[in-house]
Short mmCIF file of C-alpha atoms and ligand atoms in Angstrom, two decimals:
data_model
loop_
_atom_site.label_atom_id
_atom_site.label_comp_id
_atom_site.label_asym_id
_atom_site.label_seq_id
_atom_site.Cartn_x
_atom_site.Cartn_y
_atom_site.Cartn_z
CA UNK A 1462 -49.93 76.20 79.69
CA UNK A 1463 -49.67 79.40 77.74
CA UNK A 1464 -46.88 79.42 75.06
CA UNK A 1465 -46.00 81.87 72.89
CA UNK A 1466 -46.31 80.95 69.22
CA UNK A 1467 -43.58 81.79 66.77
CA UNK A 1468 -44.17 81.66 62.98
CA UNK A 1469 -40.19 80.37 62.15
CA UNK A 1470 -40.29 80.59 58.12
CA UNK A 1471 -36.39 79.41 58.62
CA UNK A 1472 -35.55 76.08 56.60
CA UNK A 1473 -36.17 73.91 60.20
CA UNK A 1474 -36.51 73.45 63.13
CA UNK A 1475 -40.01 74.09 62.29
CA UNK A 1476 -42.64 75.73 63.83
CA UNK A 1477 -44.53 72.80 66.19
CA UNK A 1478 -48.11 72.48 67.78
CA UNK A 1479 -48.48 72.65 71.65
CA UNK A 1480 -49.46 69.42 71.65
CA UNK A 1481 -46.20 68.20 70.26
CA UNK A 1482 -44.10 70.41 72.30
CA UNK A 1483 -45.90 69.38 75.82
CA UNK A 1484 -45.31 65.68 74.60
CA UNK A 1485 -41.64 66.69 75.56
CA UNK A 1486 -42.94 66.60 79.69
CA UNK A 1487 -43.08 63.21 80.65
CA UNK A 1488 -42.28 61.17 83.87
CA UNK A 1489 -38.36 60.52 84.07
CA UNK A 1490 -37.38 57.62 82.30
CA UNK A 1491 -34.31 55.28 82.30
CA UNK A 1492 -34.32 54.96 78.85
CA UNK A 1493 -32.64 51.42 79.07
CA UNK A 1494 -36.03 50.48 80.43
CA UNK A 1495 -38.19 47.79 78.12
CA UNK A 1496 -40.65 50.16 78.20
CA UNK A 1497 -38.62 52.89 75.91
CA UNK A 1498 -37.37 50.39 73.75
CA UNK A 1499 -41.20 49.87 72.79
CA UNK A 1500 -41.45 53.39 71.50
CA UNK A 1501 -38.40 53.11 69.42
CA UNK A 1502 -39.69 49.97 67.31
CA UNK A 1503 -42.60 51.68 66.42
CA UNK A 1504 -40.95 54.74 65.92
CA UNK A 1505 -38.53 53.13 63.53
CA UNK A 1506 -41.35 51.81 61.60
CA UNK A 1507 -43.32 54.57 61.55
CA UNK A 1508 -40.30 56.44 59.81
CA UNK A 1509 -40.04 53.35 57.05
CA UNK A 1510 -43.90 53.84 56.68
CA UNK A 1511 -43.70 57.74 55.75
CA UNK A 1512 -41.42 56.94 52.37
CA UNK A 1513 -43.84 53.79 51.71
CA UNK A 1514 -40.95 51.51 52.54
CA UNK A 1515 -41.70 48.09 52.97
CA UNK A 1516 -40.67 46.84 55.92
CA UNK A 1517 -38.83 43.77 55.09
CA UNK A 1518 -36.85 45.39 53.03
CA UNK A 1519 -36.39 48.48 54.19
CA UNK A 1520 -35.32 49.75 57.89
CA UNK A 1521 -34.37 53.05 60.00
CA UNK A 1522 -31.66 53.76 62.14
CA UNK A 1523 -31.67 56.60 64.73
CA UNK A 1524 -29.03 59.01 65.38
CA UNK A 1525 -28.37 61.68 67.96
CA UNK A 1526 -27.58 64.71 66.22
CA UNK A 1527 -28.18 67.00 63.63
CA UNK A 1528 -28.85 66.39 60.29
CA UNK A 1529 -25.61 66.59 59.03
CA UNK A 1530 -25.15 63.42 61.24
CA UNK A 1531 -27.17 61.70 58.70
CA UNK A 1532 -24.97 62.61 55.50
CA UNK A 1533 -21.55 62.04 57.63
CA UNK A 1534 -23.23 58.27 58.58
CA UNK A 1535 -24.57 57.21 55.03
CA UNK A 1536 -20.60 58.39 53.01
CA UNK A 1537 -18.86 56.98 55.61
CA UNK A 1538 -20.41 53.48 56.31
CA UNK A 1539 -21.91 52.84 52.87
CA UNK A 1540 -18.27 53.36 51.03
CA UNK A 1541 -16.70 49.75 50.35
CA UNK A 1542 -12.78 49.93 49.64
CA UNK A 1543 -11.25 51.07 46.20
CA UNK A 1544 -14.65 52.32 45.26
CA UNK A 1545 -15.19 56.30 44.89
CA UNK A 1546 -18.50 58.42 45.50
CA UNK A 1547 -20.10 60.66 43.04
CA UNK A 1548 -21.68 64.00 44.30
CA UNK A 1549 -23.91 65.12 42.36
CA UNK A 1550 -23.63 68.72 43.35
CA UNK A 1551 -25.68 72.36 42.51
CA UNK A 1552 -25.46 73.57 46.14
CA UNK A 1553 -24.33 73.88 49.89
CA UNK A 1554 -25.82 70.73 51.18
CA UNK A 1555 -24.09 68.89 48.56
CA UNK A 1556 -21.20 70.60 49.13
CA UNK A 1557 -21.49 69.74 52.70
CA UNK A 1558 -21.27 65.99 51.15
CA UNK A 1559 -18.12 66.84 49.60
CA UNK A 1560 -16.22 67.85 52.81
CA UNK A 1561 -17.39 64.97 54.30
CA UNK A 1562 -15.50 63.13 51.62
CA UNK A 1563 -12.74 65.28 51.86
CA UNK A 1564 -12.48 65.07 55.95
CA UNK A 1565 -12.97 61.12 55.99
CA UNK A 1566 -10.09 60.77 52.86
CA UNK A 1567 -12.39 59.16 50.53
CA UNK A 1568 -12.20 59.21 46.68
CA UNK A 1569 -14.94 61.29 45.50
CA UNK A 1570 -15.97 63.18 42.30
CA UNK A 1571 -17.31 66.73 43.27
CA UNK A 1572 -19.50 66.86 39.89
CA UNK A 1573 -20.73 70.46 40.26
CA UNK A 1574 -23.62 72.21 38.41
CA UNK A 1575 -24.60 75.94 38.62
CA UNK A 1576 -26.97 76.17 41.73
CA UNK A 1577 -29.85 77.92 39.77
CA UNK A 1578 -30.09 74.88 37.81
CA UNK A 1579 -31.22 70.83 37.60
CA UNK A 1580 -27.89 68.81 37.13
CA UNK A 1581 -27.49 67.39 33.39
CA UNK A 1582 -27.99 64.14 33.82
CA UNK A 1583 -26.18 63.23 30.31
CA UNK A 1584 -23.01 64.55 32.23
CA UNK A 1585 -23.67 62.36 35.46
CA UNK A 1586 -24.39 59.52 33.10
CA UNK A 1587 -21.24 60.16 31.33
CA UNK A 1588 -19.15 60.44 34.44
CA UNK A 1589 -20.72 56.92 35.69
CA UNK A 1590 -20.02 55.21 32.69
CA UNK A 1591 -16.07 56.66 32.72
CA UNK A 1592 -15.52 55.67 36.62
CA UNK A 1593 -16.72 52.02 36.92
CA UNK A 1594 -15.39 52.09 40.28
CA UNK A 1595 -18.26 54.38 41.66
CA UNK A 1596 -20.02 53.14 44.23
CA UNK A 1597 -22.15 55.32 45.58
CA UNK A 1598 -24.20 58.49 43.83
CA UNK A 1599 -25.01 60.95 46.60
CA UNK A 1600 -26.96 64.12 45.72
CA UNK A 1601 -29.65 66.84 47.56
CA UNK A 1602 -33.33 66.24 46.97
CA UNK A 1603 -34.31 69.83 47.89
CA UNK A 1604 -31.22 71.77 48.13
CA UNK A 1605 -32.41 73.86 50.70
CA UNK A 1606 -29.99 77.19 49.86
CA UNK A 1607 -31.70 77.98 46.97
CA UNK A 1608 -34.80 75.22 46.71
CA UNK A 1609 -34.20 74.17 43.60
CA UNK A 1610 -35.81 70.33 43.19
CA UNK A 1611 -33.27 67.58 42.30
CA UNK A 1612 -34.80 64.77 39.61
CA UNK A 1613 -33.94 61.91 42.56
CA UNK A 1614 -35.55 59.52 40.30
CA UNK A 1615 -33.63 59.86 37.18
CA UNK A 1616 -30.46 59.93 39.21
CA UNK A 1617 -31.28 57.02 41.32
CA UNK A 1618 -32.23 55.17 37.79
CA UNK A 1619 -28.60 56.49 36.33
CA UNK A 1620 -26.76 55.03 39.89
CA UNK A 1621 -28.44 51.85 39.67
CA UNK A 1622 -27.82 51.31 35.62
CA UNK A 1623 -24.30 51.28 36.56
CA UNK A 1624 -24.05 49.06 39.97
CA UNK A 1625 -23.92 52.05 42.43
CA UNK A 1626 -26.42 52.54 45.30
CA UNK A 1627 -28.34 55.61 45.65
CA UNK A 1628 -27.94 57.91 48.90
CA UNK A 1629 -30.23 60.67 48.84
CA UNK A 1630 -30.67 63.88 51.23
CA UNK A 1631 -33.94 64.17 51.80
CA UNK A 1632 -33.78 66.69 55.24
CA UNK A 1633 -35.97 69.07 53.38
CA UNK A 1634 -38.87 67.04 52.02
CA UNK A 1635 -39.36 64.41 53.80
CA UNK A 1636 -42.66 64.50 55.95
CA UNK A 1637 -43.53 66.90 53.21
CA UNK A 1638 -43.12 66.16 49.58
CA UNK A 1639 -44.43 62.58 48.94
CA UNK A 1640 -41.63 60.11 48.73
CA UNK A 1641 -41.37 56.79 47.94
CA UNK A 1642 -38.21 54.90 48.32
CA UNK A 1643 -38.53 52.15 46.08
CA UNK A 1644 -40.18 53.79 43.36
CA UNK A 1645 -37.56 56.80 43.42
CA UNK A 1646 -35.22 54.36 43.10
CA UNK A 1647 -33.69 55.63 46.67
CA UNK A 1648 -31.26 53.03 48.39
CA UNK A 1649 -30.92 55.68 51.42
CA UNK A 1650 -32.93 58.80 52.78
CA UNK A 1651 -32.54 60.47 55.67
CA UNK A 1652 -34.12 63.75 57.96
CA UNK A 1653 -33.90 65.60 61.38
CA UNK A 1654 -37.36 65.57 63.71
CA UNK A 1655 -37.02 69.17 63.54
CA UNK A 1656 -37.95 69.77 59.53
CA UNK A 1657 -40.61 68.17 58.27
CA UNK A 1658 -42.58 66.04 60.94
CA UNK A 1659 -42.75 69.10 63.27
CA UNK A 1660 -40.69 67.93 66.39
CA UNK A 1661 -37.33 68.93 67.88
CA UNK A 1662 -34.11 68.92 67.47
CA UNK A 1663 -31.41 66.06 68.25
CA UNK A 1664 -33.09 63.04 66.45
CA UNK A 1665 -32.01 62.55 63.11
CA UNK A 1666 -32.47 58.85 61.32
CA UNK A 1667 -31.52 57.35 58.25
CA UNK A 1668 -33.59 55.43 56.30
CA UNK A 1669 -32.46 52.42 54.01
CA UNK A 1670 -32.30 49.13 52.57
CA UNK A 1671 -31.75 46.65 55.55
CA UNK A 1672 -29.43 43.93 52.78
CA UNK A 1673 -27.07 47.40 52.09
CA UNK A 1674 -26.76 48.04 55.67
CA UNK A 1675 -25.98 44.48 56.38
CA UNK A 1676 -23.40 43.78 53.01
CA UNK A 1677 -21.66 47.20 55.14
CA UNK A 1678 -20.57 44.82 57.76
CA UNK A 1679 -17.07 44.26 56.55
CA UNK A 1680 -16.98 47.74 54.50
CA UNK A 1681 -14.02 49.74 56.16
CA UNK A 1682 -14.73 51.56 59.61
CA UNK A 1683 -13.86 55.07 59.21
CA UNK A 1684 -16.08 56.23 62.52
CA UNK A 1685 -17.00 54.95 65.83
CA UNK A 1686 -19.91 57.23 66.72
CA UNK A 1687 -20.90 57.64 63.14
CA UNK A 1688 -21.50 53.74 61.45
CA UNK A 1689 -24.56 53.05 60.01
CA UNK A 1690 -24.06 49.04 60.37
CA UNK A 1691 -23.01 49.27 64.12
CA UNK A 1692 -26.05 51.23 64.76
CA UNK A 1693 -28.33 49.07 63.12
CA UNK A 1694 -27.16 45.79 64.30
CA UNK A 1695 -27.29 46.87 67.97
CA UNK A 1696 -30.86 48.17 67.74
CA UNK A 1697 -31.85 44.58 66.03
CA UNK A 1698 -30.29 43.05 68.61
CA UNK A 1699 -31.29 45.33 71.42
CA UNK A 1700 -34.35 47.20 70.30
CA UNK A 1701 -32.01 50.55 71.66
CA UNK A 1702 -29.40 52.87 70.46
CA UNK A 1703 -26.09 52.05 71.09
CA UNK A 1704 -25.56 55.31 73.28
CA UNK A 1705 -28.26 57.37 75.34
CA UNK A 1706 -30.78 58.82 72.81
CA UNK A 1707 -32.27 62.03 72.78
CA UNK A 1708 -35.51 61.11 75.21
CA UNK A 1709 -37.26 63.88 75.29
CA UNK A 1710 -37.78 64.42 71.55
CA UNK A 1711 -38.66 60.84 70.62
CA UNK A 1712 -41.38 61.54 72.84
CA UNK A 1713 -42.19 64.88 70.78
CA UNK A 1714 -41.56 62.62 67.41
CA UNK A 1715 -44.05 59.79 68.25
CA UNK A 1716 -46.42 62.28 69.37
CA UNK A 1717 -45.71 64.16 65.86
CA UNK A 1718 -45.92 60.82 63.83
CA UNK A 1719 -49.66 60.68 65.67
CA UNK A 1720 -50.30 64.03 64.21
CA UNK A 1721 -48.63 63.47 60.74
CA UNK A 1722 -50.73 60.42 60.51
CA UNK A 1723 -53.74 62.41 61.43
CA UNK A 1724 -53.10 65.00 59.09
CA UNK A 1725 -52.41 62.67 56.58
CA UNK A 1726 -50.06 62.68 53.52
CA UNK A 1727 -51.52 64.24 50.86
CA UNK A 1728 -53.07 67.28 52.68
CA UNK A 1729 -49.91 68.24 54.58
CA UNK A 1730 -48.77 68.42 51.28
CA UNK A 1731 -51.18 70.88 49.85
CA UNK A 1732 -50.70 72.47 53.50
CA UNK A 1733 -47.25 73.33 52.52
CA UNK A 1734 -48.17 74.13 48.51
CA UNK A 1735 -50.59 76.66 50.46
CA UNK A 1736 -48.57 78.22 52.36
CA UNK A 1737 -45.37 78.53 49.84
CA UNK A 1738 -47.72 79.90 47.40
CA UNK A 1739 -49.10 82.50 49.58
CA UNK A 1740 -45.64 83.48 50.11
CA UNK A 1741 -45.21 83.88 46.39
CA UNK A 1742 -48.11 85.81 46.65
CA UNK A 1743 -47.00 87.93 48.93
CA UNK A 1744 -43.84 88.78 47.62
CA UNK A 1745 -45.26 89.28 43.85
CA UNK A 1746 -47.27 91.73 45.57
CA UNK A 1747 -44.84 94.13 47.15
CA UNK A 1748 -42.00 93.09 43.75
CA UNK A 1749 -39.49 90.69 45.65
CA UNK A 1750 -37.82 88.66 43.13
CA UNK A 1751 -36.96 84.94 43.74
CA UNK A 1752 -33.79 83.51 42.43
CA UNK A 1753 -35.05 79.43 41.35
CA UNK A 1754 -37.47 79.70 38.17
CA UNK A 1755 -40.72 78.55 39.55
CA UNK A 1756 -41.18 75.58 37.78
CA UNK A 1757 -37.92 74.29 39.68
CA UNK A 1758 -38.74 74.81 42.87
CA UNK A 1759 -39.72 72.27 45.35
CA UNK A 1760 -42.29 73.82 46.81
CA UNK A 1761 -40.84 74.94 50.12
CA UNK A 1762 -38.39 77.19 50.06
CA UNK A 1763 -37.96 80.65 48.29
CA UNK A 1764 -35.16 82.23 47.81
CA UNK A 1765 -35.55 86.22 47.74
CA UNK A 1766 -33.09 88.23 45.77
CA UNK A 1767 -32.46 91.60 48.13
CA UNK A 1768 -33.46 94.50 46.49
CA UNK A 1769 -31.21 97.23 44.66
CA UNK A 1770 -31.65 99.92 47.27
CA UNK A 1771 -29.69 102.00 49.35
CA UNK A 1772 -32.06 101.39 52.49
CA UNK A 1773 -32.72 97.80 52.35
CA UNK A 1774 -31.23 96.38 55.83
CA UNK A 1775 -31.67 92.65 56.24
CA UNK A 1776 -31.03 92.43 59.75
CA UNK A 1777 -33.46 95.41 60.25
CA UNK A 1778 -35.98 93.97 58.57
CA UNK A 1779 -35.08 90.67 60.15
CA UNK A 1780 -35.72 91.79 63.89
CA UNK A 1781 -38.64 94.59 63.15
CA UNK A 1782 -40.18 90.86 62.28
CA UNK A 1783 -38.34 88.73 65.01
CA UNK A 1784 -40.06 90.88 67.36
CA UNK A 1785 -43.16 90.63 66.28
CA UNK A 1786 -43.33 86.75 66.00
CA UNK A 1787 -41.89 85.94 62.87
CA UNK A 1788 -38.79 84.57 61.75
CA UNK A 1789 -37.02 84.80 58.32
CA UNK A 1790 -33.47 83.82 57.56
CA UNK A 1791 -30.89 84.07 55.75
CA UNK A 1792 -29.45 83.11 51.79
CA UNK A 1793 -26.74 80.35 51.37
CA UNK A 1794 -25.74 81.19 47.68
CA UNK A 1795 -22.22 82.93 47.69
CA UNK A 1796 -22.12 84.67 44.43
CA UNK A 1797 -26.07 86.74 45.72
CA UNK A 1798 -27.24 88.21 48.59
CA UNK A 1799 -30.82 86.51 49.51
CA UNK A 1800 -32.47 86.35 52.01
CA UNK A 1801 -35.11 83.02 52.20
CA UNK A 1802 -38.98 82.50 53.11
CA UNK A 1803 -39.38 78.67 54.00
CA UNK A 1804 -42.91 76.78 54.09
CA UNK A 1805 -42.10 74.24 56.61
CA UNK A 1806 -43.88 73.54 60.14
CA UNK A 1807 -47.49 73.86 61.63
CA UNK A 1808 -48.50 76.71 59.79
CA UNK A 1809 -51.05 77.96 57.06
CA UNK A 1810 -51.46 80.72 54.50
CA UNK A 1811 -53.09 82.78 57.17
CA UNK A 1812 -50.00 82.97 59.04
CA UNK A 1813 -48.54 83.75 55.87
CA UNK A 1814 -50.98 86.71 54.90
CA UNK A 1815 -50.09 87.90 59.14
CA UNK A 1816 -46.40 87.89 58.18
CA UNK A 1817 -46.57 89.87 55.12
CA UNK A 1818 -48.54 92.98 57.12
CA UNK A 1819 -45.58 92.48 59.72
CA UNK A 1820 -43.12 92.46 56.84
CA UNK A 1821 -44.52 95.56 54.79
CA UNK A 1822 -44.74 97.28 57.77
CA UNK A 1823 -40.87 97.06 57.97
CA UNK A 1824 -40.48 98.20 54.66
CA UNK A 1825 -42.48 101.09 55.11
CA UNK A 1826 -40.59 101.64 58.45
CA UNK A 1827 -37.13 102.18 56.78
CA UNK A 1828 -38.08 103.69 53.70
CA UNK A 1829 -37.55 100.84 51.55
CA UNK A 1830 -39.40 101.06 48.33
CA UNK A 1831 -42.45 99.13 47.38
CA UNK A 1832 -42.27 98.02 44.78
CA UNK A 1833 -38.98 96.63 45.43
CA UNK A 1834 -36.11 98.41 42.83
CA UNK A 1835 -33.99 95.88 41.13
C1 LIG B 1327 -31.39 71.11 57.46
C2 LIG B 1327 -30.68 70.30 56.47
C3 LIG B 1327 -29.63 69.44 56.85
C4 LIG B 1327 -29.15 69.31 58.26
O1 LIG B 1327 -28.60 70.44 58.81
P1 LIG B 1327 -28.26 70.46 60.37
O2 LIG B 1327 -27.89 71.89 60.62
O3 LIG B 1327 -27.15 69.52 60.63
O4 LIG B 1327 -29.52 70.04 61.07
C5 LIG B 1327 -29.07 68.63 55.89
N1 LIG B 1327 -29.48 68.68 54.62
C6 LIG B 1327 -30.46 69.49 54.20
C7 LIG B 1327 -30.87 69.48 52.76
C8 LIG B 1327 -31.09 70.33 55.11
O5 LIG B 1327 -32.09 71.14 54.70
#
């Protein structure tokens, strides 16, 4: 089969191999069978194995749904009454947190910082130290608006210092950026299929420390669908998920674990710092200006400042490329029109170098000056 490959430089779903998406076309499948349940075990490990979790200690539970599912699960499950979560918050995804919070009822601290910048961590430390009845620190590893990096490991260290566990959202870099759990001082991670391993959308997991989860038991119940502990103690009991899983993309996922595996840890990694630096490259070239300093980055997403000039069009630009194969998306900062370049999927600085001729080409198209006027 012939399909048509899209370079999506959006922050996920990700651009996938053929291989991964044909894994999708398989036999139909009860999957209450035995048979399915098999996948799912090593699935679940598999996901445990990509933060270096150890396996005793550490498990992952499967969700249908988007990421978001993942945030909405950990806040409301992990929460034990008359205790209050701390947000540690410099952008949307954060924020996201923080409605959760708000929607469930649950005393929270929105701690903001400015989203250009790494929060202070003598303010979080302060704010721990003043509200001994936080138990939970939540923050954004890369906060994918902007892609500014997060210091996980210093706030993990602060969260523990003072009896809190550590929830961390890690849709962005996970399968990507090395992580590991223990040593980042992470009680709970979580991702989407769809970011970094390179599958689809509709599986989403959380993973975690299996003594939390179980402690969670008699925490308050503020969801049905959503509870980490109910979810957990019917796969150990079951080996399934409690209601009818997204089939089709765990088959795309295990087949993407094979790959991830193959590809290995380390150079998917410098895959990634390849292709985000030949986007910098790019863009240095024709005078885009990105709004994170560099050296806080994470290393796959840039955030483009649009240009001072009366014929820059985003959407313009956006479908002269859309047509032509490649797909770039939209800012999420409120107070600056961007527009961002993401390095996520199964792609390489040559597809990079290919979007840029696509992309100057639309400049040149509608008159918009190169070097770009700020
Ligand atoms: C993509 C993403 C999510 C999940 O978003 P959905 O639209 O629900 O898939 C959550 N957190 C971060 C940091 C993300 O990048």
């Amino acid at each position: 089969m012939n399909i048509k490959r899209n370079i999506l430089l959006n922050p996920g779903p990700s651009t996938t191999t053929d291989t991964v998406k044909m894994a999708q076309i398989v036999p139909d499948i009860c999957p209450r069978e035995q048979e399915f349940g098999g996948l799912m075990k090593g699935l679940r490990e598999d996901l445990v194995r990509i933060v270096h979790g150890d396996l005793e200690k550490y498990t992952s539970v499967l969700f249908c749904g988007s990421g978001t599912i993942n945030i909405d699960v950990c806040l409301n499950s992990l929460l034990p009454e008359g205790k209050k979560i701390l947000v540690v918050n410099n952008g949307a995804y954060s924020t996201r947190a923080v409605e959760i919070c708000e929607f469930y009822g649950m005393p929270h601290i929105d701690l903001q910082f400015p989203v250009d910048e790494q929060p202070d961590l003598e303010v979080v430390e302060k704010t721990l130290k003043e509200n001994p009845d936080i138990a939970l620190v939540h923050t954004t590893h890369n906060e994918t608006g902007t892609g500014i990096l997060n210091p996980i490991r210093e706030i993990g260290a602060l969260a523990h210092k003072y009896n809190a566990i550590f929830t961390v959202d890690t849709t962005s870099t996970y399968a990507m950026r090395p992580i590991n759990i223990e040593k980042d001082n992470i009680d709970f991670c979580m991702a989407s299929a769809q970011k970094g391993l390179m599958a689809f959308t509709g599986l989403s997991f959380v993973v975690g420390n299996r003594a939390i989860i179980e402690k969670s038991k008699d925490y308050p119940k503020r969801s049905y669908y959503c509870n980490l502990f109910l979810q957990y103690d019917y796969f150990e009991r079951t080996g399934e998920m409690h209601f009818t899983p997204p089939v089709q993309t765990i088959y795309a996922t295990i087949q993407a674990l094979k790959e991830y595996w193959a590809e290995g840890e380390e150079a998917k990694w410098a895959r990634h710092t390849r292709v985000f630096n030949a986007i910098h490259e790019g863009l240095d070239k024709l005078g885009f200006k990105d709004v994170i300093k560099r050296e806080l980055q994470s290393g796959l997403v840039v955030s483009v400042i649009y240009p001072d000039d009366a014929n820059w069009d985003f959407m313009k630009v956006h479908d002269f490329c859309y047509e032509r194969g490649f797909t770039i998306y939209p800012g999420k900062i409120s107070t600056t029109n961007t527009f961002r370049l993401c390095a996520l999927g199964a792609i390489d600085e040559d597809d990079i170098q290919a979007f840029f001729k696509v992309f100057e080409e639309a400049l040149r198209t509608y008159n918009i000056a190169i070097p770009a006027k700020y």
